Short mmCIF file of C-alpha atoms in Angstrom, two decimals:
data_model
loop_
_atom_site.label_atom_id
_atom_site.label_comp_id
_atom_site.label_asym_id
_atom_site.label_seq_id
_atom_site.Cartn_x
_atom_site.Cartn_y
_atom_site.Cartn_z
CA MET A 10 17.93 29.92 -19.35
CA ARG A 11 14.83 29.06 -20.09
CA ILE A 12 16.29 27.62 -23.19
CA VAL A 13 18.23 25.54 -20.63
CA GLU A 14 15.74 24.78 -18.75
CA ILE A 15 13.27 23.66 -21.08
CA LEU A 16 16.63 21.44 -22.84
CA LEU A 17 16.90 19.97 -19.37
CA GLY A 18 13.22 19.43 -19.14
CA VAL A 19 13.66 17.41 -22.85
CA VAL A 20 16.34 15.39 -21.93
CA LEU A 21 14.28 14.28 -18.11
CA LEU A 22 11.46 13.23 -20.28
CA ALA A 23 13.56 11.00 -22.75
CA VAL A 24 15.82 9.22 -19.81
CA SER A 25 11.74 9.45 -18.30
CA VAL A 26 10.63 7.24 -21.33
CA PHE A 27 13.52 5.05 -21.44
CA THR A 28 13.15 3.99 -18.03
CA CYS A 29 9.28 3.55 -17.93
CA VAL A 30 10.12 1.07 -21.44
CA VAL A 31 13.03 -1.07 -19.53
CA THR A 32 11.29 -1.08 -16.37
CA LEU A 33 7.32 -2.54 -18.42
CA ASP A 34 9.91 -5.27 -20.57
CA MET A 35 11.40 -6.08 -16.87
CA ASP A 36 9.76 -9.23 -14.65
CA LYS A 37 8.67 -9.68 -11.20
CA GLY A 38 9.97 -11.66 -9.11
CA ASP A 39 7.08 -14.69 -7.87
CA SER A 40 6.22 -13.33 -4.34
CA HIS A 41 2.62 -11.05 -4.50
CA SER A 42 3.86 -7.69 -2.92
CA LEU A 43 0.53 -6.78 -2.22
CA GLY A 44 -1.20 -9.73 0.26
CA VAL A 45 -1.46 -6.53 3.01
CA ILE A 46 -3.86 -4.46 1.06
CA ASN A 47 -5.24 -6.93 -0.99
CA GLY A 48 -5.39 -10.14 1.78
CA ILE A 49 -3.41 -12.80 -1.03
CA HIS A 50 -0.52 -14.07 0.57
CA GLN A 51 1.77 -15.90 -1.51
CA ASN A 52 4.72 -17.48 0.93
CA MET A 53 6.82 -19.86 -2.02
CA ARG A 54 8.74 -17.39 -3.73
CA LYS A 55 11.66 -17.02 -5.83
CA ASN A 56 15.02 -14.84 -7.38
CA ILE A 57 14.78 -14.77 -10.45
CA SER A 58 18.46 -13.67 -11.95
CA SER A 59 18.88 -14.09 -14.95
CA GLY A 60 21.43 -11.79 -16.72
CA LYS A 61 19.46 -10.01 -18.83
CA LYS A 62 17.98 -8.75 -15.66
CA ALA A 63 20.32 -8.15 -13.72
CA MET A 64 21.88 -5.56 -17.02
CA ALA A 65 18.18 -4.37 -16.40
CA ASN A 66 18.27 -3.61 -13.52
CA LYS A 67 21.53 -1.79 -13.60
CA VAL A 68 20.70 0.03 -16.75
CA VAL A 69 17.38 2.00 -14.10
CA ALA A 70 20.06 1.89 -11.88
CA VAL A 71 21.88 4.55 -13.98
CA CYS A 72 18.24 6.34 -15.38
CA THR A 73 16.83 6.76 -11.72
CA ALA A 74 20.24 8.16 -10.36
CA PHE A 75 20.20 10.89 -13.71
CA VAL A 76 16.28 11.95 -13.00
CA LEU A 77 16.87 12.59 -9.18
CA CYS A 78 19.88 13.94 -9.47
CA VAL A 79 18.71 16.28 -12.35
CA CYS A 80 15.37 17.03 -10.76
CA ALA A 81 17.38 18.19 -7.86
CA GLY A 82 19.73 20.15 -9.37
CA MET A 83 16.54 22.07 -10.62
CA MET A 84 15.35 22.44 -8.04
CA VAL A 85 18.01 23.90 -6.81
CA LEU A 86 19.12 26.14 -9.46
CA SER A 87 15.62 27.30 -8.87
CA GLU A 88 15.28 28.00 -5.12
CA VAL A 89 18.48 29.95 -6.20
CA GLY A 90 16.94 32.08 -8.72
CA VAL A 91 18.77 30.99 -11.83
CA PHE A 92 15.92 29.64 -13.45
CA VAL A 93 13.14 32.21 -12.99
CA MET B 2 9.26 -11.29 34.74
CA ALA B 3 12.99 -9.58 34.00
CA ASN B 4 14.51 -12.58 32.91
CA LYS B 5 11.84 -13.27 29.50
CA LYS B 6 11.76 -9.67 28.64
CA GLU B 7 15.91 -9.84 28.95
CA SER B 8 15.85 -13.83 26.91
CA ALA B 9 13.21 -11.38 24.49
CA LEU B 10 15.17 -8.66 23.81
CA HIS B 11 17.90 -11.90 23.38
CA SER B 12 16.24 -13.68 20.87
CA ILE B 13 15.55 -10.38 18.47
CA TRP B 14 19.09 -9.87 18.52
CA GLU B 15 20.40 -12.74 17.83
CA ARG B 16 18.01 -13.16 14.84
CA LEU B 17 19.26 -9.08 13.84
CA THR B 18 22.78 -10.03 13.76
CA VAL B 19 22.81 -13.93 11.48
CA ALA B 20 25.30 -11.85 8.52
CA GLU B 21 21.84 -12.98 6.02
CA VAL B 22 19.55 -11.59 7.27
CA LYS B 23 21.83 -8.18 8.30
CA THR B 24 22.54 -8.32 4.43
CA LYS B 25 19.26 -8.14 3.38
CA LEU B 26 17.71 -5.51 7.00
CA LEU B 27 20.55 -3.21 5.11
CA TYR B 28 19.48 -4.08 1.36
CA THR B 29 16.10 -3.17 1.71
CA ALA B 30 16.91 0.32 4.27
CA LEU B 31 19.41 1.27 1.36
CA PHE B 32 15.77 1.01 -0.83
CA LEU B 33 14.09 2.82 1.64
CA LEU B 34 16.59 5.41 1.26
CA ILE B 35 17.11 5.78 -2.16
CA TYR B 36 12.66 5.77 -2.11
CA ARG B 37 12.67 8.65 0.65
CA ILE B 38 15.35 10.80 -1.28
CA GLY B 39 13.36 10.61 -4.24
CA CYS B 40 9.95 11.63 -2.25
CA GLY B 41 11.62 15.19 -1.12
CA ILE B 42 12.97 15.98 -4.86
CA THR B 43 10.69 18.47 -6.23
CA ILE B 44 9.74 17.72 -10.23
CA PRO B 45 11.17 21.01 -12.95
CA PHE B 46 8.57 24.15 -13.54
CA VAL B 47 5.90 23.89 -10.07
CA ASN B 48 5.90 26.12 -6.91
CA THR B 49 6.01 24.70 -3.80
CA THR B 50 4.26 27.16 -1.99
CA ALA B 51 0.51 27.36 -3.75
CA LEU B 52 0.93 23.14 -3.69
CA GLN B 53 -0.10 23.76 -0.15
CA SER B 54 -2.69 25.42 -0.49
CA MET B 55 -4.42 22.90 -2.83
CA PHE B 56 -4.06 20.57 -0.31
CA GLY B 57 -5.48 22.09 2.78
CA ASN B 58 -8.69 21.98 0.90
CA PHE B 59 -9.26 18.82 -0.32
CA ALA B 60 -9.44 15.74 1.77
CA ILE B 61 -9.12 12.83 -0.33
CA LEU B 62 -5.94 14.67 -1.34
CA ASP B 63 -4.39 13.83 2.09
CA TYR B 64 -5.42 10.09 1.49
CA TYR B 65 -3.98 9.79 -1.46
CA ASN B 66 -0.29 12.02 -0.18
CA LEU B 67 -0.38 9.91 3.01
CA VAL B 68 0.15 6.50 0.86
CA SER B 69 2.74 8.24 -1.37
CA GLY B 70 4.55 9.57 1.55
CA GLY B 71 3.72 13.24 1.81
CA ALA B 72 5.78 13.24 -1.87
CA LEU B 73 2.61 14.17 -3.11
CA SER B 74 2.24 18.05 -2.22
CA GLU B 75 5.83 18.51 -2.95
CA CYS B 76 5.18 17.04 -6.13
CA ALA B 77 8.15 15.10 -5.65
CA VAL B 78 9.55 12.70 -8.55
CA PHE B 79 7.95 9.38 -6.31
CA ALA B 80 4.39 11.36 -5.76
CA ILE B 81 2.39 9.39 -7.44
CA GLY B 82 4.13 6.28 -5.82
CA VAL B 83 2.23 3.27 -5.90
CA SER B 84 -1.05 3.46 -5.88
CA ALA B 85 -1.35 3.44 -9.23
CA TYR B 86 0.20 -0.21 -9.48
CA ILE B 87 -2.56 -0.86 -6.41
CA ASN B 88 -5.31 0.64 -8.31
CA ALA B 89 -4.23 -1.59 -11.09
CA SER B 90 -3.87 -4.98 -9.88
CA ILE B 91 -7.32 -3.89 -8.37
CA ILE B 92 -9.23 -3.75 -11.63
CA ILE B 93 -7.87 -6.86 -13.25
CA GLN B 94 -8.28 -8.68 -9.81
CA LEU B 95 -12.15 -7.98 -10.33
CA LEU B 96 -12.43 -8.03 -14.05
CA THR B 97 -10.75 -11.12 -14.01
CA VAL B 98 -13.89 -12.54 -12.81
CA ALA B 99 -16.05 -10.64 -15.39
CA ILE B 100 -14.61 -11.26 -18.23
CA PRO B 101 -13.29 -14.75 -19.11
CA ARG B 102 -10.35 -14.66 -21.34
CA LEU B 103 -8.20 -12.88 -18.54
CA GLU B 104 -9.51 -15.52 -16.38
CA GLU B 105 -8.58 -18.14 -18.95
CA ILE B 106 -4.82 -16.02 -18.93
CA SER B 107 -5.19 -16.76 -15.05
CA LYS B 108 -6.27 -20.52 -15.14
CA ASP B 109 -3.47 -20.46 -18.25
CA VAL B 110 0.12 -22.29 -17.38
CA GLY B 111 2.52 -19.06 -16.84
CA GLY B 112 -0.42 -17.10 -16.45
CA LYS B 113 0.38 -15.53 -13.71
CA LYS B 114 3.56 -13.90 -15.38
CA GLN B 115 0.70 -12.85 -18.18
CA MET B 116 -1.66 -11.66 -15.02
CA ASP B 117 2.14 -9.92 -13.78
CA LYS B 118 2.66 -8.37 -17.15
CA ILE B 119 -1.36 -6.99 -17.87
CA THR B 120 -1.10 -5.42 -14.77
CA GLN B 121 2.93 -4.04 -15.56
CA TYR B 122 0.80 -2.23 -18.32
CA VAL B 123 -2.50 -0.73 -16.73
CA GLY B 124 -0.08 0.25 -13.77
CA CYS B 125 1.92 2.95 -16.29
CA ALA B 126 -1.11 3.56 -17.91
CA LEU B 127 -3.13 4.54 -14.65
CA ALA B 128 -0.05 6.64 -13.76
CA ALA B 129 0.27 8.72 -16.61
CA VAL B 130 -3.26 9.62 -16.48
CA THR B 131 -3.51 10.43 -12.20
CA ALA B 132 0.53 12.29 -13.59
CA LEU B 133 -2.11 14.35 -15.87
CA GLY B 134 -5.02 14.46 -13.30
CA TYR B 135 -2.27 16.08 -11.34
CA PHE B 136 -0.61 18.25 -13.78
CA LEU B 137 -4.13 19.95 -14.69
CA LEU B 138 -5.03 20.89 -11.24
CA MET B 139 -1.25 21.95 -10.21
CA LYS B 140 -2.39 24.22 -13.31
CA ASN B 141 -5.88 25.15 -11.86
CA TYR B 142 -4.71 26.19 -8.88
CA GLY B 143 -1.81 28.52 -10.52
CA ALA B 144 1.00 26.24 -9.05
CA MET B 145 2.79 25.63 -12.16
CA LYS B 146 5.70 27.72 -13.85
CA TYR B 147 3.60 28.36 -17.80
CA SER B 148 0.67 28.90 -18.27
CA SER B 149 -0.22 29.16 -21.85
CA GLY B 150 1.67 28.87 -25.72
CA VAL B 151 3.57 25.95 -26.57
CA TYR B 152 5.85 26.24 -23.03
CA LEU B 153 2.45 24.76 -21.43
CA PHE B 154 2.65 21.46 -24.22
CA ILE B 155 6.36 21.37 -23.36
CA GLU B 156 5.96 21.71 -19.19
CA ALA B 157 2.62 19.24 -19.41
CA ILE B 158 5.28 16.49 -21.47
CA ILE B 159 7.77 16.56 -19.44
CA VAL B 160 5.52 16.47 -15.69
CA VAL B 161 3.57 13.61 -17.27
CA GLY B 162 6.78 11.76 -18.23
CA VAL B 163 8.35 12.35 -14.72
CA LEU B 164 5.98 11.49 -12.97
CA THR B 165 4.98 8.73 -14.99
CA ALA B 166 9.09 7.86 -14.78
CA GLY B 167 8.77 8.50 -10.98
CA ALA B 168 5.72 5.56 -10.67
CA GLN B 169 8.13 3.33 -12.37
CA ILE B 170 10.83 3.48 -10.15
CA VAL B 171 8.82 2.85 -6.75
CA ILE B 172 7.19 -0.33 -8.15
CA TRP B 173 11.17 -1.12 -9.41
CA LEU B 174 11.85 -0.45 -6.08
CA GLY B 175 9.75 -2.54 -4.34
CA TRP B 176 10.43 -6.10 -6.26
CA LEU B 177 14.36 -5.11 -5.26
CA ILE B 178 13.45 -5.34 -1.41
CA ASP B 179 11.29 -8.82 -2.92
CA GLU B 180 13.99 -10.39 -4.04
CA ASN B 181 17.23 -9.13 -2.80
CA GLY B 182 15.46 -6.97 1.15
CA ILE B 183 13.12 -9.44 3.67
CA GLY B 184 9.08 -8.34 3.97
CA ASN B 185 7.70 -7.08 1.15
CA GLY B 186 8.90 -4.46 -0.88
CA ILE B 187 5.62 -1.97 -2.52
CA SER B 188 4.16 -2.92 0.86
CA LEU B 189 7.70 -1.45 2.73
CA ILE B 190 7.18 1.66 0.84
CA ILE B 191 3.56 1.71 2.16
CA PHE B 192 4.97 1.55 5.43
CA THR B 193 7.76 4.21 5.21
CA GLY B 194 5.69 7.10 3.55
CA ILE B 195 3.43 6.57 6.43
CA ILE B 196 5.77 6.15 9.08
CA SER B 197 7.45 9.69 7.59
CA ARG B 198 4.65 10.55 7.99
CA TRP B 199 3.73 10.57 11.70
CA SER B 200 6.51 13.73 12.67
CA SER B 201 2.56 15.63 12.49
CA VAL B 202 2.85 13.92 16.27
CA ILE B 203 4.27 18.00 17.08
CA SER B 204 1.45 19.69 15.19
CA ILE B 205 -1.28 17.92 17.67
CA MET B 206 1.37 18.54 20.84
CA GLU B 207 1.53 21.88 19.68
CA ASN B 208 -2.22 22.69 18.78
CA ILE B 209 -2.99 20.42 22.50
CA ARG B 210 -0.86 23.29 24.38
CA ALA B 211 -2.81 26.14 22.30
CA ARG B 212 -6.20 24.33 23.23
CA ALA B 213 -4.40 24.06 27.41
CA SER B 214 -3.92 28.38 26.91
CA GLU B 215 -7.13 29.04 25.60
CA SER B 216 -9.35 26.89 27.67
CA GLY B 217 -7.07 26.05 30.83
CA TRP B 218 -4.55 23.38 31.79
CA TRP B 219 -6.97 19.87 32.20
CA TYR B 220 -6.00 19.71 28.13
CA TYR B 221 -3.20 18.34 29.19
CA LEU B 222 -4.60 15.37 30.19
CA MET B 223 -5.87 15.11 26.19
CA ILE B 224 -1.57 13.53 26.07
CA PRO B 225 -1.95 10.52 28.23
CA ALA B 226 -5.15 9.37 26.94
CA ILE B 227 -3.96 9.23 23.48
CA ILE B 228 -1.21 7.99 23.99
CA LEU B 229 -4.13 5.24 25.78
CA PHE B 230 -5.15 4.99 22.91
CA VAL B 231 -2.95 4.95 20.25
CA VAL B 232 -1.55 1.60 22.49
CA ALA B 233 -5.46 0.35 22.77
CA ALA B 234 -5.90 0.56 19.06
CA MET B 235 -2.26 -1.19 17.71
CA TYR B 236 -2.87 -3.56 20.00
CA TYR B 237 -7.09 -4.65 18.81
CA VAL B 238 -5.64 -4.03 15.57
CA VAL B 239 -2.72 -7.08 15.49
CA PHE B 240 -5.14 -8.90 17.23
CA VAL B 241 -7.81 -8.46 14.95
CA SER B 242 -5.16 -9.23 11.74
CA ASP B 243 -3.70 -12.20 13.53
CA ALA B 244 -7.16 -13.69 14.06
CA GLU B 245 -8.47 -16.92 12.40
CA ARG B 246 -10.77 -19.90 12.38
CA ARG B 247 -9.67 -22.66 11.92
CA ILE B 248 -11.99 -25.27 10.07
CA PRO B 249 -10.49 -29.21 11.01
CA VAL B 250 -9.85 -31.50 8.22
CA GLN B 251 -9.22 -35.00 8.33
CA TYR B 252 -6.94 -36.23 5.93
CA ALA B 253 -7.16 -40.68 5.53
CA GLY B 254 -4.58 -42.63 5.97
CA LYS B 255 -2.30 -44.34 2.78
CA VAL B 256 -0.92 -47.41 1.98
CA LYS B 257 1.98 -48.20 -0.03
CA ALA B 258 4.53 -50.88 -0.22
CA ASN B 259 2.87 -52.84 2.20
CA LYS B 260 3.28 -50.45 4.61
CA SER B 261 0.53 -48.39 5.71
CA SER B 262 1.01 -45.05 7.49
CA ALA B 263 -1.99 -42.94 9.92
CA GLY B 264 -4.52 -40.52 9.16
CA GLN B 265 -3.23 -37.04 9.69
CA ALA B 266 -5.37 -34.14 11.88
CA SER B 267 -4.82 -30.26 10.11
CA TYR B 268 -6.78 -27.40 9.61
CA ILE B 269 -8.00 -24.26 7.08
CA PRO B 270 -7.08 -21.74 8.49
CA LEU B 271 -9.51 -19.19 7.70
CA LYS B 272 -8.52 -14.91 8.53
CA LEU B 273 -11.02 -13.01 10.34
CA ILE B 274 -9.85 -9.86 7.60
CA MET B 275 -8.48 -11.63 4.48
CA SER B 276 -9.81 -8.68 2.96
CA GLY B 277 -6.51 -6.77 3.75
CA VAL B 278 -7.18 -3.10 4.12
CA MET B 279 -9.31 -3.24 0.38
CA PRO B 280 -12.71 -2.94 2.02
CA ILE B 281 -11.19 1.10 4.22
CA ILE B 282 -10.17 2.12 0.89
CA PHE B 283 -12.57 1.60 -1.58
CA SER B 284 -15.16 2.83 0.72
CA SER B 285 -13.55 5.83 1.75
CA THR B 286 -12.96 6.19 -2.19
CA ILE B 287 -16.41 6.42 -2.68
CA CYS B 288 -17.22 8.72 0.05
CA SER B 289 -14.65 10.82 -1.18
CA LEU B 290 -15.84 11.42 -4.57
CA PRO B 291 -17.11 14.70 -3.50
CA SER B 292 -14.73 15.86 -3.10
CA ILE B 293 -13.29 14.87 -5.89
CA VAL B 294 -15.90 16.70 -8.08
CA ALA B 295 -15.47 19.59 -5.54
CA MET B 296 -11.57 20.15 -7.28
CA PHE B 297 -13.15 20.94 -10.75
CA VAL B 298 -15.92 23.29 -8.72
CA ASN B 299 -15.55 26.97 -9.32
CA PRO B 300 -16.79 28.40 -5.35
CA VAL B 301 -16.54 31.71 -6.86
CA THR B 302 -19.53 31.28 -9.25
CA HIS B 303 -20.57 27.44 -7.65
CA ALA B 304 -20.53 28.39 -4.48
CA SER B 305 -23.46 26.47 -3.74
CA LEU B 306 -22.71 23.84 -5.10
CA TYR B 307 -18.72 23.96 -3.80
CA ALA B 308 -20.37 24.54 -0.45
CA ALA B 309 -23.11 20.93 -1.08
CA LEU B 310 -19.87 19.27 -1.89
CA THR B 311 -17.17 20.65 0.56
CA SER B 312 -19.52 19.37 3.79
CA TRP B 313 -19.60 16.16 2.64
CA ASN B 314 -17.09 14.99 5.40
CA SER B 315 -15.88 13.04 8.38
CA ARG B 316 -17.50 15.36 10.66
CA ASN B 317 -21.24 14.34 9.37
CA ILE B 318 -23.08 11.87 10.55
CA ILE B 319 -24.31 10.31 7.42
CA TYR B 320 -20.59 10.12 5.89
CA VAL B 321 -20.15 7.64 8.74
CA ILE B 322 -23.36 5.71 8.11
CA VAL B 323 -23.05 5.28 4.37
CA TYR B 324 -18.66 4.52 5.37
CA VAL B 325 -19.54 1.77 7.29
CA VAL B 326 -22.14 0.23 4.91
CA LEU B 327 -20.00 0.09 2.03
CA ILE B 328 -17.27 -0.67 4.37
CA PHE B 329 -19.72 -4.45 5.06
CA ALA B 330 -20.86 -4.46 1.49
CA PHE B 331 -17.54 -4.51 -0.34
CA ASN B 332 -15.80 -6.30 2.27
CA ILE B 333 -18.44 -9.78 1.58
CA PHE B 334 -18.20 -8.94 -1.94
CA TYR B 335 -14.63 -9.00 -2.22
CA ILE B 336 -14.65 -12.59 -0.53
CA ASP B 337 -17.40 -13.87 -2.52
CA ILE B 338 -14.52 -12.69 -5.26
CA ALA B 339 -11.28 -14.16 -3.98
CA PHE B 340 -13.00 -17.14 -1.78
CA ASP B 341 -13.59 -19.69 -3.59
CA PRO B 342 -15.17 -22.83 -2.03
CA VAL B 343 -15.77 -25.31 -4.51
CA ALA B 344 -12.32 -25.41 -5.42
CA MET B 345 -11.11 -25.34 -1.91
CA ALA B 346 -13.37 -28.83 -1.47
CA ASN B 347 -12.69 -30.19 -4.14
CA ASN B 348 -9.10 -30.04 -3.39
CA LEU B 349 -10.00 -31.55 -0.01
CA ARG B 350 -11.84 -34.12 -2.07
CA VAL B 351 -8.43 -34.75 -4.69
CA ASN B 352 -5.84 -35.09 -1.33
CA GLY B 353 -7.98 -37.42 1.09
CA GLY B 354 -8.88 -34.92 3.01
CA SER B 355 -12.03 -34.54 4.50
CA ILE B 356 -14.52 -32.09 7.82
CA PRO B 357 -15.20 -33.89 9.94
CA GLY B 358 -18.71 -34.44 10.62
CA ILE B 359 -19.30 -32.47 6.73
CA ARG B 360 -19.42 -34.42 3.80
CA PRO B 361 -17.05 -34.15 0.78
CA GLY B 362 -17.67 -32.63 -2.04
CA LYS B 363 -21.48 -30.37 -1.87
CA ALA B 364 -21.82 -30.04 1.54
CA THR B 365 -18.11 -29.50 2.35
CA SER B 366 -18.09 -26.55 -0.68
CA GLU B 367 -22.04 -25.40 1.18
CA TYR B 368 -19.85 -25.80 5.01
CA LEU B 369 -16.27 -23.63 3.73
CA GLN B 370 -18.90 -21.26 1.52
CA LYS B 371 -21.23 -20.61 5.35
CA ALA B 372 -18.55 -20.18 7.94
CA SER B 373 -16.59 -17.31 4.90
CA ARG B 374 -19.92 -15.83 5.62
CA SER B 375 -19.89 -15.45 8.66
CA LEU B 376 -16.43 -14.78 9.04
CA ALA B 377 -16.51 -12.05 6.29
CA ASN B 378 -19.68 -10.00 8.61
CA SER B 379 -17.02 -10.05 11.85
CA GLY B 380 -14.41 -9.15 9.89
CA ALA B 381 -16.26 -6.33 8.40
CA PHE B 382 -17.77 -5.24 11.91
CA SER B 383 -13.92 -5.26 12.57
CA LEU B 384 -12.75 -2.89 9.77
CA SER B 385 -15.74 -0.87 10.47
CA LEU B 386 -14.36 -0.07 14.27
CA ILE B 387 -10.65 0.34 13.31
CA ALA B 388 -11.72 2.62 10.70
CA CYS B 389 -14.83 5.02 12.05
CA VAL B 390 -12.67 4.93 16.01
CA PRO B 391 -9.64 7.80 14.51
CA ILE B 392 -12.65 9.86 13.32
CA VAL B 393 -15.13 9.43 15.95
CA ALA B 394 -12.05 10.71 18.47
CA ALA B 395 -11.23 13.49 16.63
CA ALA B 396 -14.75 14.69 16.68
CA VAL B 397 -14.64 13.98 19.79
CA THR B 398 -11.45 15.59 21.08
CA GLY B 399 -12.00 18.75 18.79
CA LEU B 400 -8.25 17.12 17.21
CA ASN B 401 -6.86 15.90 13.86
CA LEU B 402 -5.06 12.49 15.10
CA GLY B 403 -2.69 12.68 11.99
CA PHE B 404 -3.89 8.62 11.17
CA GLY B 405 -6.52 6.45 10.15
CA GLY B 406 -7.87 2.87 10.38
CA THR B 407 -6.07 2.20 6.96
CA SER B 408 -2.00 3.34 8.02
CA LEU B 409 -2.81 1.40 11.25
CA LEU B 410 -4.04 -1.48 9.76
CA ILE B 411 -0.80 -0.89 7.02
CA ILE B 412 1.68 -0.45 9.37
CA THR B 413 0.67 -3.66 11.97
CA GLY B 414 0.18 -5.48 8.47
CA VAL B 415 3.75 -4.78 7.29
CA ALA B 416 5.38 -5.21 10.45
CA LEU B 417 3.73 -8.46 11.13
CA GLU B 418 4.76 -9.45 7.62
CA ALA B 419 8.55 -8.58 7.57
CA ILE B 420 8.89 -10.27 11.23
CA ASN B 421 7.36 -13.57 9.54
CA ALA B 422 10.02 -12.60 6.59
CA ILE B 423 13.01 -12.68 9.00
CA ASN B 424 11.80 -16.07 10.45
CA SER B 425 11.11 -17.76 7.71
CA CYS B 426 14.55 -16.96 6.57
CA LEU B 427 16.58 -17.75 9.37
CA VAL B 428 14.89 -21.70 9.25
CA VAL B 429 15.88 -21.53 5.55
CA ARG B 430 19.71 -21.05 6.99
CA HIS B 431 19.01 -23.43 9.25
CA HIS B 432 17.87 -25.85 6.59
CA LYS B 433 20.70 -25.10 4.94
CA VAL B 434 23.48 -25.59 7.48
CA PHE B 435 21.96 -28.72 8.80
CA ILE B 436 21.55 -30.17 4.62
CA THR B 437 25.88 -29.09 4.40
CA GLU B 438 27.09 -30.36 7.97
#
């Protein structure tokens, strides 16, 4: 079972690294999201909705679902004592 | 009075039922739900029971746990949350003043995009470093499954990788809320995290019940007193968040194609709390440095050092004094960096505006500088009050109230911003309808 756990972990790591790369390649919108935190407010904003960004959004959405599902699965298997 | 209340409720209901607002609210709720799900799923190889004992020992971890919405104490996928990105944005913002090359980039055409990119990369690197530090801490407390050999190495890489990816996903969710939802995404994520921690109200009530059974029924009087205190604190924070000094500006009239237009009167709004919660965050971070050092000190072999480091907490009067002094210092420093009176005075002159009774140019910039400094002192006083009153209340009542000044400021700030976002969404919709009809 230890090997299965490690293998799942490695797949999780690969998807995590891929998620980081895709999100780092994305451009954020023009709004400044930290107004409440650092006092800098920018009211004008526009939506960036290029085809490339829409595709990147889909990829990150799939990766997020995968990471959450695999982690939830591993958490349940650990709780029931399969991964000891 | 009743009619006034009814019309206010009707107005809120009317706003929420507009199709565009409804869709945006649904998107926001969906993304926040995904965030909360990620805060509840523990990453592989972690023993959460051992984690709980670690959190009981260090106050600084409680702050990070609050910002992450409780995900840190569960070592969930989204445990790092937005804190690494916030730290990166603060670091880059401060470095822009210190490093001329960064200042040049920020002023270039498209410089903001480049600065955002740099912040993204620094944020990701900080998330990885934070994840590694957190992994080492968990390993020291015996919260990790494998503690030696090659399995430990593999475990470390997987945990750091998943936590870093979690931080990136949270930032991405924030951007999605920015683009498709209502309000500022990252602020709303912090807001959700703080609100989700308010279940500690139940533990406060249990604490009061236990004390009442020991010391007498009069302890139950604490309940209405606490409710009154929270309502008064909320009212004060909303008042302070909205407070601003309005500096009058007079624009000269213009003559165009034989037509002249009269001059216009306007004002420059200078907010009382220009720096947001930054001074409180900075000060609490500096004040909690001894707690951070204590996390890495062995309490058995270095007992006296450990006791000295852990005695530096909010129940110590010197701690509170240092905390207030730091809030004043950071607020003045931060406003000096962020507020540029020379650029503002130049903008006014270029646009034909002037402050009545003040000469354009150097005199205007000096006047604005003086106004911002005096506001910085008043703002620092208000921030100190917001930060210290919950500490003092907790010391007087002996109860952990479960909220601090930072939480109150963020909650009210985000709520006010969300209301403004809904209002501006409605204004844009009315304009669109007006143009198409």
